[in-house]
C-alpha atoms as one frame of an Amber mdcrd trajectory, in Angstrom:
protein
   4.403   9.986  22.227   6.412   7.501  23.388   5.813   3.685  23.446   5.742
   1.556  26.605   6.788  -1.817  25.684   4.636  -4.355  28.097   7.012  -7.051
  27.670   7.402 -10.136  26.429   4.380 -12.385  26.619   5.844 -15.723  25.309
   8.631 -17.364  24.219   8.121 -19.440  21.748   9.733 -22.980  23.331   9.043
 -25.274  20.387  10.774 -27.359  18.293   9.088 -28.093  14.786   9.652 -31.893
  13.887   6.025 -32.271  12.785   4.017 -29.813  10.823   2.333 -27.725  13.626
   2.350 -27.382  17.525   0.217 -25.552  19.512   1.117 -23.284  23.037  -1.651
 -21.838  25.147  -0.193 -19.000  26.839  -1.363 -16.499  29.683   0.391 -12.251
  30.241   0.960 -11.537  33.052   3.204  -9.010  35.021   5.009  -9.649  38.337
   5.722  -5.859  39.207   2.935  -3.911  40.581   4.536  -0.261  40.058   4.247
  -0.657  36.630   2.445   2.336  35.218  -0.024  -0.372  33.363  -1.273  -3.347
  34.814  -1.754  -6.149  31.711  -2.791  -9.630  31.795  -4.034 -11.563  28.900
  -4.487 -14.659  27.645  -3.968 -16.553  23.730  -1.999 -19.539  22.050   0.304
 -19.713  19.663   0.322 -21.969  16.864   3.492 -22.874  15.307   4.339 -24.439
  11.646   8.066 -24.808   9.807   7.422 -21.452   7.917   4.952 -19.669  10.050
   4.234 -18.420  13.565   0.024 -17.683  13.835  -0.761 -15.978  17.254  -4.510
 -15.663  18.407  -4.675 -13.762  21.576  -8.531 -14.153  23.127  -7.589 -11.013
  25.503  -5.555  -8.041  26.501  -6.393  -6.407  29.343  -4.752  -3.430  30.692
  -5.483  -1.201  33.740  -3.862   2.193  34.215  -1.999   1.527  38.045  -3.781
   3.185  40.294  -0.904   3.725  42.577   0.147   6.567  40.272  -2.738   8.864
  40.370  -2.292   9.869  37.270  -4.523   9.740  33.607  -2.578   8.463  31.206
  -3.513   8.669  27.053  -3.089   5.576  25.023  -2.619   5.532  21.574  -2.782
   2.123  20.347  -1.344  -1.189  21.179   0.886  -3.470  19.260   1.336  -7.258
  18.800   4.512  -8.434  16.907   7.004 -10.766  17.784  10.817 -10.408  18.362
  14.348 -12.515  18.792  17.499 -11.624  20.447  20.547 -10.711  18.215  23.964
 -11.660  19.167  24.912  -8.439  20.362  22.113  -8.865  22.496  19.069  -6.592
  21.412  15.862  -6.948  20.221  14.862  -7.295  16.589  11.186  -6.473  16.679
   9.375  -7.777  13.763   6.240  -5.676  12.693   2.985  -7.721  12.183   1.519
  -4.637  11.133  -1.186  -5.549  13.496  -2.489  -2.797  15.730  -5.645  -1.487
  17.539  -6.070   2.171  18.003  -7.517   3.501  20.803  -6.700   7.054  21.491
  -8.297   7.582  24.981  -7.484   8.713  28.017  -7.520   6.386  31.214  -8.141
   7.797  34.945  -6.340   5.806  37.481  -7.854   2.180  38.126  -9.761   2.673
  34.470  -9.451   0.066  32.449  -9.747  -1.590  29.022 -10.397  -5.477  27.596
  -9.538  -5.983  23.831 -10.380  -9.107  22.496  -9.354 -11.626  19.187  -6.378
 -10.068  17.934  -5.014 -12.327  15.259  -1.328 -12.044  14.183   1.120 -13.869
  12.014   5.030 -13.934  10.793   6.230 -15.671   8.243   9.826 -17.968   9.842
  12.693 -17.409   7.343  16.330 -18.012   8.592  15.397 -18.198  12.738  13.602
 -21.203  14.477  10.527 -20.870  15.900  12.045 -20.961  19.533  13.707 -18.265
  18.671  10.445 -15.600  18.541   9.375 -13.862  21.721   5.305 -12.617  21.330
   5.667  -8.628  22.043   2.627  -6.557  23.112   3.917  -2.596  22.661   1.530
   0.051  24.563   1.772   3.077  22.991   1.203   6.209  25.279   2.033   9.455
  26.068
């Protein structure tokens, strides 16, 4: 199995001065030979210590360009910042929905009111990217 990392939905552009702020946010993807089409839409809620996500919907379409079924396994939401020698640090939320089915081109799947969270220690909340991780095979 390998895992087909969507993207990144959101950066995180916030600076905390008062207690909370709050980002509405839509995914989206800009290339269409991707082998999964994914839009979505959520906000972000951000504190000094913690980072609360709420996305309303995920929706993903296997591209039927490819003409090809594709299995996923589950899909991911976590969040990740860029390191200085410029990689990703992917923080697990822990948070996943299994789904274990296989998609026929132009098929298609909605999941709805995924809730995750990650607690800030040493990085600012501007620093956070929202990461949505397709796991197939």
């Amino acid at each position: 199995m390998k895992d087909l990392l969507m993207g990144f939905a959101l950066s995180i552009f916030i600076t905390t001065t008062c207690n909370a702020n709050e980002v509405s946010f839509y995914i989206g993807q800009s290339h269409n030979d991707w082998a999964l089409n994914v839009v979505g839409k959520g906000k972000a809620i951000v504190g000094e210590t913690l980072i609360y996500t709420e996305y309303e919907y995920i929706k993903f379409t296997n591209n039927p360009k490819h003409n090809k079924s594709r299995k996923v396994e589950y899909v991911a939401f976590d969040y990740a910042y860029l390191t200085p020698n410029g990689r990703w640090d992917i923080k697990n939320t822990g948070v996943q929905k299994k789904i274990v089915k296989t998609f026929k081109p132009g098929e298609w799947m909605t999941i709805n009111w995924i809730d995750t969270k990650l607690r800030l220690h040493e990085r600012k909340p501007s620093s956070y990217w929202i990461v949505v991780t397709i796991a197939t095979d």
